[in-house]
PDB file of C-alpha atoms in Angstrom:
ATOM      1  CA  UNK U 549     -25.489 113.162 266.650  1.00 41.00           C
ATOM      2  CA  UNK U 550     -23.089 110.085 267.337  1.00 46.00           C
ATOM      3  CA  UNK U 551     -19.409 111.109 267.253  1.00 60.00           C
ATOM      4  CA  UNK U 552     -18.526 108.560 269.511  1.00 80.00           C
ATOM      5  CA  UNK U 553     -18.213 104.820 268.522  1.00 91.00           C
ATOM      6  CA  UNK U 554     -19.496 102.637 270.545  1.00 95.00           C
ATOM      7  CA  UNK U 555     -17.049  99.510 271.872  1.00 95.00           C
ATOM      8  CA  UNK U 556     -18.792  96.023 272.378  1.00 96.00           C
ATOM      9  CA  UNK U 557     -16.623  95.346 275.229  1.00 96.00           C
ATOM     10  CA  UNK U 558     -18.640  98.670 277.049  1.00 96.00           C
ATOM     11  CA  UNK U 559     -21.619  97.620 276.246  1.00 97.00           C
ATOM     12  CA  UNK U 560     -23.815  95.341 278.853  1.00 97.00           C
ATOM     13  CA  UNK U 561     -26.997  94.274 278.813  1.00 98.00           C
ATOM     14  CA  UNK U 562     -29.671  96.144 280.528  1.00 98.00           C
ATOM     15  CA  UNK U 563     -27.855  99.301 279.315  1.00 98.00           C
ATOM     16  CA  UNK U 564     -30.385 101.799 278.218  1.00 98.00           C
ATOM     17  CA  UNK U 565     -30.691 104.813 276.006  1.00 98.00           C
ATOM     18  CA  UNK U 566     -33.549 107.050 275.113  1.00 98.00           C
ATOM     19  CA  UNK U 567     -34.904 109.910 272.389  1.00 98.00           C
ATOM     20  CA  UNK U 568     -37.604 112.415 272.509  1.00 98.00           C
ATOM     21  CA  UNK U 569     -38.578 113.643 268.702  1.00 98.00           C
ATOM     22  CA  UNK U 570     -39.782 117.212 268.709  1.00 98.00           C
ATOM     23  CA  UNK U 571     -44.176 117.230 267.908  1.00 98.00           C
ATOM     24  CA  UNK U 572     -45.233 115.580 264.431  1.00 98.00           C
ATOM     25  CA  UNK U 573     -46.432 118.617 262.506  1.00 98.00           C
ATOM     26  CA  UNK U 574     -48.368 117.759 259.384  1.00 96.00           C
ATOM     27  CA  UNK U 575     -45.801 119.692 257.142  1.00 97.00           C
ATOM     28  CA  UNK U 576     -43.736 116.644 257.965  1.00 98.00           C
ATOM     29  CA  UNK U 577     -46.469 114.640 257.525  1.00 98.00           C
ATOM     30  CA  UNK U 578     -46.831 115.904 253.803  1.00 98.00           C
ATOM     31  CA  UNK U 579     -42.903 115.177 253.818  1.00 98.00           C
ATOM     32  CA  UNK U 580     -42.791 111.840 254.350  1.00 98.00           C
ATOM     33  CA  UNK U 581     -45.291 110.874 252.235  1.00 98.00           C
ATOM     34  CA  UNK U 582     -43.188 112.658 249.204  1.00 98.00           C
ATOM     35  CA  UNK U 583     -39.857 111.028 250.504  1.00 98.00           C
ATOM     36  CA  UNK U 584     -41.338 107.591 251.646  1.00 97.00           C
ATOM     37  CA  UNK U 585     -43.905 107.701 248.312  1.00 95.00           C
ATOM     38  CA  UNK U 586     -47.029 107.002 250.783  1.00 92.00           C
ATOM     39  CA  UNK U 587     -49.668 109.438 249.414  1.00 93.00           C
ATOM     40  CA  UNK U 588     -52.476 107.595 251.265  1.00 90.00           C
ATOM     41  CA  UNK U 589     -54.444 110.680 252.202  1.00 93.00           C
ATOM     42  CA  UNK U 590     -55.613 109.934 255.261  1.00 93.00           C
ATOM     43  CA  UNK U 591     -51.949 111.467 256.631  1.00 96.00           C
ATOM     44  CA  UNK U 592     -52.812 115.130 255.232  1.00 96.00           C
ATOM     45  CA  UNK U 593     -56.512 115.195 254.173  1.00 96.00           C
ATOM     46  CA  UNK U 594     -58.357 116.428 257.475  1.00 96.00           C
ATOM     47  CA  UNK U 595     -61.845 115.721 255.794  1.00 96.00           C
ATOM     48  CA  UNK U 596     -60.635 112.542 254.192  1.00 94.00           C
ATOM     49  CA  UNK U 597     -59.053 110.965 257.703  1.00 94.00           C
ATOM     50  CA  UNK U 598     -62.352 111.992 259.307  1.00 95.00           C
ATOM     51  CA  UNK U 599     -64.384 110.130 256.721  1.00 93.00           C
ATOM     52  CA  UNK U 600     -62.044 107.074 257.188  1.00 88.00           C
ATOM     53  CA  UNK U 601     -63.488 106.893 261.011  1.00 90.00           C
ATOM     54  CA  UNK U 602     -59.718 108.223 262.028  1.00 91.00           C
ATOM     55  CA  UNK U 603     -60.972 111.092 263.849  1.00 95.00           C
ATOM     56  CA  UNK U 604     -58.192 113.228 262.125  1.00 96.00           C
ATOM     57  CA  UNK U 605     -54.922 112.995 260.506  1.00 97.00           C
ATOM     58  CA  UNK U 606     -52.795 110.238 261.454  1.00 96.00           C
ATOM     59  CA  UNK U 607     -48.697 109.718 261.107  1.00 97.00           C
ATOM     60  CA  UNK U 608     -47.779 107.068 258.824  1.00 96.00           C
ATOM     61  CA  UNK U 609     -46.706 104.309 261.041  1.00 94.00           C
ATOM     62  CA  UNK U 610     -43.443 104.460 259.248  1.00 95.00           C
ATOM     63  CA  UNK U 611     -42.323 107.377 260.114  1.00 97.00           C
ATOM     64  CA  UNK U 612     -42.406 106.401 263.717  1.00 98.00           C
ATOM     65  CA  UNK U 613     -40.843 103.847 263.481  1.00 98.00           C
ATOM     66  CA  UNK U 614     -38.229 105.851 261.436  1.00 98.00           C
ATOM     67  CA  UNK U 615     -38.119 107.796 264.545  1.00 98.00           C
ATOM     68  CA  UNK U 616     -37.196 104.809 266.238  1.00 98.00           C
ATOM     69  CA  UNK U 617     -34.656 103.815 263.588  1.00 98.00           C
ATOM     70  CA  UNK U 618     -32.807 107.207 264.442  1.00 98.00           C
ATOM     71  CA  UNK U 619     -32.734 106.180 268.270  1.00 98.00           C
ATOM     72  CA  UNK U 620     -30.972 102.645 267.417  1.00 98.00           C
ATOM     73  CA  UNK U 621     -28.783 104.588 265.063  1.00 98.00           C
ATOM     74  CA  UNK U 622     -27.675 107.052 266.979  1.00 97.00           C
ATOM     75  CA  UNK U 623     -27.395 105.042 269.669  1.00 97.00           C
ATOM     76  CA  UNK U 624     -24.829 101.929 267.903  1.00 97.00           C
ATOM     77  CA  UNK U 625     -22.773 104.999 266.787  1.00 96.00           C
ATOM     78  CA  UNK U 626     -20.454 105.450 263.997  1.00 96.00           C
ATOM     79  CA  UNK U 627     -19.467 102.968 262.111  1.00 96.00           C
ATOM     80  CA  UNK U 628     -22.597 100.501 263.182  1.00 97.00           C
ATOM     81  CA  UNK U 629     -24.558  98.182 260.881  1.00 98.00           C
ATOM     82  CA  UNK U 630     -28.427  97.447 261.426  1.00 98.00           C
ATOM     83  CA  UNK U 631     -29.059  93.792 260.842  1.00 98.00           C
ATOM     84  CA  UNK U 632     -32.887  93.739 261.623  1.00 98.00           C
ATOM     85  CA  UNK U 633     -34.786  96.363 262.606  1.00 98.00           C
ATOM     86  CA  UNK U 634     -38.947  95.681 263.194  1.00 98.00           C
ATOM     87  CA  UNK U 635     -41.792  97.337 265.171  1.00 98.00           C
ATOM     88  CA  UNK U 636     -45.712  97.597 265.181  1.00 95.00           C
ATOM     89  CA  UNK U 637     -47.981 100.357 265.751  1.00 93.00           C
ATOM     90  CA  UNK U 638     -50.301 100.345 268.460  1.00 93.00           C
ATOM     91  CA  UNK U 639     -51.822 103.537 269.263  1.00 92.00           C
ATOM     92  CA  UNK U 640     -51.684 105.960 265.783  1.00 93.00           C
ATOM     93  CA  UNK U 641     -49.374 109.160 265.986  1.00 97.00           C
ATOM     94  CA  UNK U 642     -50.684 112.279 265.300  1.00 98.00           C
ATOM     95  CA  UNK U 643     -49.576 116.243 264.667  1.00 98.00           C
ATOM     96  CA  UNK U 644     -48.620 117.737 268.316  1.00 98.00           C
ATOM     97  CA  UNK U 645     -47.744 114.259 269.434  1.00 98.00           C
ATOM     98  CA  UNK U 646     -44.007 114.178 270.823  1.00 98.00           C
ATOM     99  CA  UNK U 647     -42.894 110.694 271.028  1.00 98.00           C
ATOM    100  CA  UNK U 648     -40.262 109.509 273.252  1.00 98.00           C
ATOM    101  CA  UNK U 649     -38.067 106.175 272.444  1.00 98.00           C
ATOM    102  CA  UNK U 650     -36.876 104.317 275.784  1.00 98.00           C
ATOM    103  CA  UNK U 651     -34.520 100.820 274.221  1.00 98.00           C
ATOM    104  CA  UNK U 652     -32.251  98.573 276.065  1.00 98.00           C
ATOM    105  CA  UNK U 653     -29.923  96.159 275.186  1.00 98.00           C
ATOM    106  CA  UNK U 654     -31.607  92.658 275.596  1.00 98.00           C
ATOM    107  CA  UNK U 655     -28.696  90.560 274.707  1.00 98.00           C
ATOM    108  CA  UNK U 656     -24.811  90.716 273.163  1.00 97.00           C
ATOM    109  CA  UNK U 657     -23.630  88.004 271.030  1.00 98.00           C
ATOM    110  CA  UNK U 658     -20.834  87.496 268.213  1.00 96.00           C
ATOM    111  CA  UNK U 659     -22.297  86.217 264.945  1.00 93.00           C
ATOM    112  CA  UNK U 660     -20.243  85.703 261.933  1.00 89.00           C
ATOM    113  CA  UNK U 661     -17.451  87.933 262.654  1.00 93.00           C
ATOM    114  CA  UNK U 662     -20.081  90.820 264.361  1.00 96.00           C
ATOM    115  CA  UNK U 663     -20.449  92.071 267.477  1.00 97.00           C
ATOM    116  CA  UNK U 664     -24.154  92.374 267.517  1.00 98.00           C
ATOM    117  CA  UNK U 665     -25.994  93.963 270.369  1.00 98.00           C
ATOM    118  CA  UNK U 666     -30.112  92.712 270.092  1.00 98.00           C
ATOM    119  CA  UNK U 667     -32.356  96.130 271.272  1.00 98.00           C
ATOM    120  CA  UNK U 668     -35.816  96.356 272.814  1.00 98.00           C
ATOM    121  CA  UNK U 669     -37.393  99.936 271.638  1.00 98.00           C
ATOM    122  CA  UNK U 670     -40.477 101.069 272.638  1.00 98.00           C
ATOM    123  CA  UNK U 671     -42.291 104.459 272.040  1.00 98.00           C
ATOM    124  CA  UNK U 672     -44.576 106.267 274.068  1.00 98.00           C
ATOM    125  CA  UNK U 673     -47.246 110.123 273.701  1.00 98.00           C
ATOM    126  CA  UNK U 674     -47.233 110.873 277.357  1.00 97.00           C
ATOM    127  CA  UNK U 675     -48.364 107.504 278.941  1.00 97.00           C
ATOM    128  CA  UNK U 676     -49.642 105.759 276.341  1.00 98.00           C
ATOM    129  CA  UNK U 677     -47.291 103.231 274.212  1.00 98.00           C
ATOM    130  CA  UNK U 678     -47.874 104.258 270.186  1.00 97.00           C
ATOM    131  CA  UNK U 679     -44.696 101.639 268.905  1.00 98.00           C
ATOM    132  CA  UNK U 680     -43.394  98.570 270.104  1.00 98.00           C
ATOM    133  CA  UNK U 681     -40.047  97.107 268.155  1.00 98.00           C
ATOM    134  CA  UNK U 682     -36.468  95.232 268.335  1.00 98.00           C
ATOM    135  CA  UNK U 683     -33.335  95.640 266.577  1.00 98.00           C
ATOM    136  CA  UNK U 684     -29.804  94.023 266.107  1.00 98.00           C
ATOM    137  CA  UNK U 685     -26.931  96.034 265.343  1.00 98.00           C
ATOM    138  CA  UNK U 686     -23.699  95.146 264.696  1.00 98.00           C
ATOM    139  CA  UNK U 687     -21.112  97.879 266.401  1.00 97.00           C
ATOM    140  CA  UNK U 688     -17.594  99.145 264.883  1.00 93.00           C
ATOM    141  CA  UNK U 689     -15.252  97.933 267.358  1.00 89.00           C
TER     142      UNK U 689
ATOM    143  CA  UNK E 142     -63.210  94.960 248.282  1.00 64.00           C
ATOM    144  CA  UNK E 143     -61.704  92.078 249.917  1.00 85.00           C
ATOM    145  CA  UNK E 144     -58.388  90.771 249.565  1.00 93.00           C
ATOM    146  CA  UNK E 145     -57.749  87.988 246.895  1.00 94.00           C
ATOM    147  CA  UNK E 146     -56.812  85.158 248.785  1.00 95.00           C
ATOM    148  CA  UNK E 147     -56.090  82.390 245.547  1.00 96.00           C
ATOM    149  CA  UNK E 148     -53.223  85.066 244.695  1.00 96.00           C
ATOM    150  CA  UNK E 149     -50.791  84.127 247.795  1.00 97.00           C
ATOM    151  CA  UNK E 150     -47.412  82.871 246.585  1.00 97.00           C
ATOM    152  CA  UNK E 151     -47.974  85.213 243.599  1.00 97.00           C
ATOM    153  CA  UNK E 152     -45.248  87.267 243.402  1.00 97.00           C
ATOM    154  CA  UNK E 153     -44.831  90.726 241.426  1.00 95.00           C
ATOM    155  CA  UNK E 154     -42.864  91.795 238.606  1.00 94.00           C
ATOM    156  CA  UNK E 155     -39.113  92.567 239.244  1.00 96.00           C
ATOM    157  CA  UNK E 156     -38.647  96.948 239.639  1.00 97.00           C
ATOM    158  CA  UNK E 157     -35.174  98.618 239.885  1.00 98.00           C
ATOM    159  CA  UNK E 158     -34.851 101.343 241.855  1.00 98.00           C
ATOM    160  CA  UNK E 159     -31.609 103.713 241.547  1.00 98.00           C
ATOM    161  CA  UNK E 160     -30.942 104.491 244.990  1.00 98.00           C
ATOM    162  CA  UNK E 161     -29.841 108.689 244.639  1.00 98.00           C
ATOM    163  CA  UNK E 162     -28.273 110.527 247.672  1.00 98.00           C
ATOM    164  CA  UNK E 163     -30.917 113.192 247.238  1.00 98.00           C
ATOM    165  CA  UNK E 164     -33.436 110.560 247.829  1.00 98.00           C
ATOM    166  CA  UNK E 165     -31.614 109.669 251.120  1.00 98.00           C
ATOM    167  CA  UNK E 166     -31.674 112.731 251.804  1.00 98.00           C
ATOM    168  CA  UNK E 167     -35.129 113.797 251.925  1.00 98.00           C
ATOM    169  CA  UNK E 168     -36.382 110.729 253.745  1.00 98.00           C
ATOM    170  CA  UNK E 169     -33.793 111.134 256.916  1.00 98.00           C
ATOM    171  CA  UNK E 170     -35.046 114.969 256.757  1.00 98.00           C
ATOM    172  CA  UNK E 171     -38.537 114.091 256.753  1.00 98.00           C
ATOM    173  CA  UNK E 172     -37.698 111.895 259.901  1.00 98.00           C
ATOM    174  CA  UNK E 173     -35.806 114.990 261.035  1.00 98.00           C
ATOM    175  CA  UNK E 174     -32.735 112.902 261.541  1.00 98.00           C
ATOM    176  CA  UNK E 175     -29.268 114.921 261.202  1.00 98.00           C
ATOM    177  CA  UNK E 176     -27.016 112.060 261.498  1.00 98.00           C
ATOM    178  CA  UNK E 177     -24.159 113.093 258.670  1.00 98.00           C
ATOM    179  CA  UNK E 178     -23.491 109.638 257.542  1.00 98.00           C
ATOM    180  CA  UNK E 179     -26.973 110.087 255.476  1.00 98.00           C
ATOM    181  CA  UNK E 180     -26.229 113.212 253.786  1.00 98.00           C
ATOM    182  CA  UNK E 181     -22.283 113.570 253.607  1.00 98.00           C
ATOM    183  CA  UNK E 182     -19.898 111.072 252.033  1.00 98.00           C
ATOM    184  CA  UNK E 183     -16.925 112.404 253.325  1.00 98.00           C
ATOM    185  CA  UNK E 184     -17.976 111.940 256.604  1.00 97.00           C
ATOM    186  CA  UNK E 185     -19.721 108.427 256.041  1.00 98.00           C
ATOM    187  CA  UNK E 186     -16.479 107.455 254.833  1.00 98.00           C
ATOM    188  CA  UNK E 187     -14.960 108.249 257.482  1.00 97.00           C
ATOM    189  CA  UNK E 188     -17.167 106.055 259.578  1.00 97.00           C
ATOM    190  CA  UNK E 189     -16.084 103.161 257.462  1.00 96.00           C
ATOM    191  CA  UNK E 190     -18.930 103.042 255.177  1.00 97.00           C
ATOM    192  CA  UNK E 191     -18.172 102.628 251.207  1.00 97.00           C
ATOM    193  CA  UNK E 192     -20.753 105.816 251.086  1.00 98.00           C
ATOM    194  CA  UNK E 193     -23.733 108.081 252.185  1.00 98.00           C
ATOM    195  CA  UNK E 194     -25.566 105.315 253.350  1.00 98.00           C
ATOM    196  CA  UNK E 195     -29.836 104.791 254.248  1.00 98.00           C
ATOM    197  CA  UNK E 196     -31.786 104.691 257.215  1.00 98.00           C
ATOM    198  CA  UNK E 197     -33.038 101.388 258.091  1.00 98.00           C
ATOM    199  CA  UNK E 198     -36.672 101.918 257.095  1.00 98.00           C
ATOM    200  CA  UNK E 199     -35.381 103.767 253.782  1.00 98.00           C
ATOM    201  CA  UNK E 200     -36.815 100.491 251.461  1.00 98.00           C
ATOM    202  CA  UNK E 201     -40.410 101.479 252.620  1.00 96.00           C
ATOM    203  CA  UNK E 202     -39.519 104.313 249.369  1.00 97.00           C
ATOM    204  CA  UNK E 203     -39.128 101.142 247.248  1.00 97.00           C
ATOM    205  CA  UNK E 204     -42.660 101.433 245.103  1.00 91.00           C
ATOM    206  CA  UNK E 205     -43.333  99.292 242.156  1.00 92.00           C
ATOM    207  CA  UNK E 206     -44.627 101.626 239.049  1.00 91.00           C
ATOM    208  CA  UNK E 207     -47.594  99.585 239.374  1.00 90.00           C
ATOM    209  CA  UNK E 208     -49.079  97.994 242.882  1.00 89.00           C
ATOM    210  CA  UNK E 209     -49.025  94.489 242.898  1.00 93.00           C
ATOM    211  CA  UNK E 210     -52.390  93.001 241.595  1.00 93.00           C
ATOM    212  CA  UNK E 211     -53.646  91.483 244.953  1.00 95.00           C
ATOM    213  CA  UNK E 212     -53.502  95.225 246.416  1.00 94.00           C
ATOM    214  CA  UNK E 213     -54.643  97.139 243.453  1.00 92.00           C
ATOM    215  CA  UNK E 214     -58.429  97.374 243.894  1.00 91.00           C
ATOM    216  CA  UNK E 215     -58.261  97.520 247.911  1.00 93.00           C
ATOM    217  CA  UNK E 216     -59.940 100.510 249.565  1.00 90.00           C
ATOM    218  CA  UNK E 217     -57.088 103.499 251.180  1.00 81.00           C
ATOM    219  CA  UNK E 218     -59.247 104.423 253.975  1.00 81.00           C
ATOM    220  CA  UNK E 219     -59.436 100.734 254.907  1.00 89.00           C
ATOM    221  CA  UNK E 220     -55.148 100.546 254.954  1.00 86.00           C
ATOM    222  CA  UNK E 221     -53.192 101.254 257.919  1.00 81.00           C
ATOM    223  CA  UNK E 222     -49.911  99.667 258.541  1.00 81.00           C
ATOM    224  CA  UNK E 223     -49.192  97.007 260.828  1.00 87.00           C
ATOM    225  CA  UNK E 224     -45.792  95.557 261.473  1.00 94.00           C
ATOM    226  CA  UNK E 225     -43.300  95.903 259.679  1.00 96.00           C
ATOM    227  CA  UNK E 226     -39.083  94.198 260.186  1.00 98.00           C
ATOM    228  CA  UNK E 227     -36.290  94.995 257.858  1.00 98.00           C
ATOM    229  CA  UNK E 228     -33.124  92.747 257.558  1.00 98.00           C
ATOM    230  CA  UNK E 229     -30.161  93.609 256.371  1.00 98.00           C
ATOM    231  CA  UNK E 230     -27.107  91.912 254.591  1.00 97.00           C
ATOM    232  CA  UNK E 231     -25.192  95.186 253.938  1.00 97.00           C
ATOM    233  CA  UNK E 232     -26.266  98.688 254.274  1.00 98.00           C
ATOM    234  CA  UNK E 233     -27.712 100.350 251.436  1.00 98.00           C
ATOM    235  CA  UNK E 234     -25.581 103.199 249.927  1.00 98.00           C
ATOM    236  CA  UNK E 235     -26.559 105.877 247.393  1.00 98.00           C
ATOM    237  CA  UNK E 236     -25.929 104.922 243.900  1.00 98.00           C
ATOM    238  CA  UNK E 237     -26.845 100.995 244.970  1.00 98.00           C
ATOM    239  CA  UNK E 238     -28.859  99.788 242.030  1.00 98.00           C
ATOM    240  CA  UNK E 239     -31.347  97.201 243.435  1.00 98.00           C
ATOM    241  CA  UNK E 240     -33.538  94.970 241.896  1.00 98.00           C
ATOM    242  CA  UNK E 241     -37.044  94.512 243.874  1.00 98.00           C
ATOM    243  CA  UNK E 242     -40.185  92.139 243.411  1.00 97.00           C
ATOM    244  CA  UNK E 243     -42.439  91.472 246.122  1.00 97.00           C
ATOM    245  CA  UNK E 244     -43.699  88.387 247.584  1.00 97.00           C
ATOM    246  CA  UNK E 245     -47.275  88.045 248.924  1.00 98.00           C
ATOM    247  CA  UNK E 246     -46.730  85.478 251.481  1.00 98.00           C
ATOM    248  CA  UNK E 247     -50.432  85.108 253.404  1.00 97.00           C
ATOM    249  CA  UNK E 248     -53.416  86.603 254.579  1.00 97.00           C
ATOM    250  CA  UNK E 249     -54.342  86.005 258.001  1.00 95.00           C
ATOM    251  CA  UNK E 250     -58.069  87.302 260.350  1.00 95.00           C
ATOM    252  CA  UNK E 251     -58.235  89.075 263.125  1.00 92.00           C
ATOM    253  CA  UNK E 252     -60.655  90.323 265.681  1.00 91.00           C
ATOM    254  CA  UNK E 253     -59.448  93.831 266.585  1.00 79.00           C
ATOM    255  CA  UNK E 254     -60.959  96.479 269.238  1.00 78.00           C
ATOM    256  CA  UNK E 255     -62.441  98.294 266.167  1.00 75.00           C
ATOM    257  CA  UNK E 256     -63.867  95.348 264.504  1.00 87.00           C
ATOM    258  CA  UNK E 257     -62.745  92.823 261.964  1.00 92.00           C
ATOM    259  CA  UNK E 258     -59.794  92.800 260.102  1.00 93.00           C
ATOM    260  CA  UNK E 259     -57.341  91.032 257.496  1.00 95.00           C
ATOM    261  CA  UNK E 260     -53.861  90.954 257.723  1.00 95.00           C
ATOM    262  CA  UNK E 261     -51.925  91.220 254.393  1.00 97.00           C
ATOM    263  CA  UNK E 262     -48.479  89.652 254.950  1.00 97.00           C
ATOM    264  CA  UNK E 263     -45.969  90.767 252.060  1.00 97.00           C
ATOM    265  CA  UNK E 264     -41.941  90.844 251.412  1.00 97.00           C
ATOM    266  CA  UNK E 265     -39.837  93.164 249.501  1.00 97.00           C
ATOM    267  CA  UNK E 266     -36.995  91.640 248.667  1.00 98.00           C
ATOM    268  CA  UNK E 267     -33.952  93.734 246.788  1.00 98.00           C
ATOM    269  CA  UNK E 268     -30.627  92.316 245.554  1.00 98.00           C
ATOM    270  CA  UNK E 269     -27.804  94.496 244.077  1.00 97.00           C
ATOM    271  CA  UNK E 270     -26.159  94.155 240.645  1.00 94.00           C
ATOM    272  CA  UNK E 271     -24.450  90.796 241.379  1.00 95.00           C
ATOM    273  CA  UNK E 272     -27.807  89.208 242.553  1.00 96.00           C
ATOM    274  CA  UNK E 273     -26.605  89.039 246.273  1.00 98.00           C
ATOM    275  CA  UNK E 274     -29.542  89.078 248.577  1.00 98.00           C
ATOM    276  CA  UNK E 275     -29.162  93.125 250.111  1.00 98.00           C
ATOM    277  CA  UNK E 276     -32.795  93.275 252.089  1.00 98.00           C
ATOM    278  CA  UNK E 277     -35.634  91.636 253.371  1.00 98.00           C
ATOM    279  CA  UNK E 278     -38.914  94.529 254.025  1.00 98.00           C
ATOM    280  CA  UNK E 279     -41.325  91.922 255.594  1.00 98.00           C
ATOM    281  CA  UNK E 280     -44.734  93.875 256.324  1.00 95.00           C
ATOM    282  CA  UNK E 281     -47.855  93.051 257.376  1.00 95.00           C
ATOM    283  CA  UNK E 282     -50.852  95.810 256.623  1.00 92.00           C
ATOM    284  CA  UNK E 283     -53.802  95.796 258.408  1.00 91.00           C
ATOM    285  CA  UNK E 284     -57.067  96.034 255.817  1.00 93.00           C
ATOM    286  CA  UNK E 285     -59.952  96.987 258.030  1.00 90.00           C
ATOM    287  CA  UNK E 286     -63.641  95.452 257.330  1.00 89.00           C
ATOM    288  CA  UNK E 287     -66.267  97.215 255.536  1.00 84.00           C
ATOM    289  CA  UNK E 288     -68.457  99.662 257.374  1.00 72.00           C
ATOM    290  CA  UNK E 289     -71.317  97.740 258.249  1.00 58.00           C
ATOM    291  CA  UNK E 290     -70.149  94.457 257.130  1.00 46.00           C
ATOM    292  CA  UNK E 291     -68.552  91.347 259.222  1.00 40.00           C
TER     293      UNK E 291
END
């Protein structure tokens, strides 16, 4: 939870934060696909996702990289603003995975009155990268 | 099924989407993201914003009532979702009433470990009551071959 805001003038580049999401169970699964409106079936239909070659149930994409929206997020603090915010999916996600978000601050620049900070986020199971994305967030102060 | 390719530059009918706090809500829970500003206005005001305000990938919620036609007829086992970047002119923030269409910008072919594939390259766009640009959802979505075929 960020209570503290973050000051541009602390911030350096190289500077790097991480989060570890607790496992994807599929009850979450069949939650983000009634909050995000993705009912594509091959996120809670075992029989379905195993037809579709998947080898199981997969995590929408999206809600990793929602995951990795809540690590810039919580990271820029109070008060932030997310300018751009983009990732791809490598490896798919799936129920029992924990995924842990390593980012670092690539670059610090002022843009129309903003102190942006531009982020490098990537997401890892165990060893094996599942998201790769960016992000520029404009802090508080 | 394969994607229409004569429909790029098409681009689909305006929706408006109401954006509710409960809505909000739901989506940061699903994430399992507690962060107050998404759930509490006192405490979003507080932070400076004008209220409870989305997270970043919220607009992936943003459905038309009806798909797009260059996606209607294409095959959900053959969908998985490739990149996707969000831009921002403002945050969003519950009772925002924004005004989407979507843009199919290109189709491009790939060669992927699992076989072929088309990328389907589309934009959301969503502007607020004044017209003022608020987002940009670009996304590409990967639409796997056939079994059997290419």
């Amino acid at each position: 939870m960020p209570d503290e805001v973050r000051r541009f003038d602390e911030v350096a580049e190289g500077d790097v934060f991480n989060l570890t999401k607790d496992p994807v169970t599929t009850r979450q699964l069949v939650m983000y696909a009634g909050a995000s409106g993705d009912y594509n079936r091959i996120h809670y239909d075992q029989p379905f996702a195993i037809e579709a070659g998947l080898g199981g149930v997969i995590a929408h994409g999206m809600l990793t990289m929602g995951f990795a929206g809540q690590a810039v997020t919580t990271w820029a603090g109070p008060g932030a603003l997310v300018r751009d915010i983009s990732g791809r999916f490598l490896t798919p996600v799936r129920p029992g995975d924990s995924v842990r978000f390593d980012g670092h601050v690539t670059r610090k620049f002022e843009a129309g009155g903003q102190r942006c900070c531009e982020l490098e986020v990537t997401g890892h199971v165990e060893d094996k990268q599942v998201f790769a994305g960016g992000a520029v967030v404009a802090l508080a102060r | 099924m394969e994607i229409d390719r004569s429909l790029i530059g098409s681009v689909g009918e305006p929706f408006t989407v109401e954006v509710e706090k409960g809505a909000i809500a739901k989506f940061a829970a699903a994430i399992g993201d507690p962060n107050p500003v998404f759930h509490d206005l006192e405490e979003a005001r507080a932070q400076g914003y004008p209220g409870i305000i989305a997270p970043p990938t919220f607009p992936v919620s943003f459905n038309p009532p009806e798909e797009p036609v260059w996606t209607r007829d294409l095959d959900r086992r053959r969908i998985l979702a490739g990149e996707q970047s969000f831009h921002y002119e403002r945050p969003i923030v519950a009772g925002d009433v924004l005004t989407c269409r979507t843009h199919f910008i290109d189709v491009q072919d790939k060669e992927g470990r699992s076989g072929r594939m088309e990328l389907l390259l589309q934009e959301v766009r969503g502007r607020d009551g004044d017209g003022a640009l608020v987002f940009t959802h670009r996304k590409t979505t990967i639409y796997r071959a056939a079994k059997g075929r290419g």
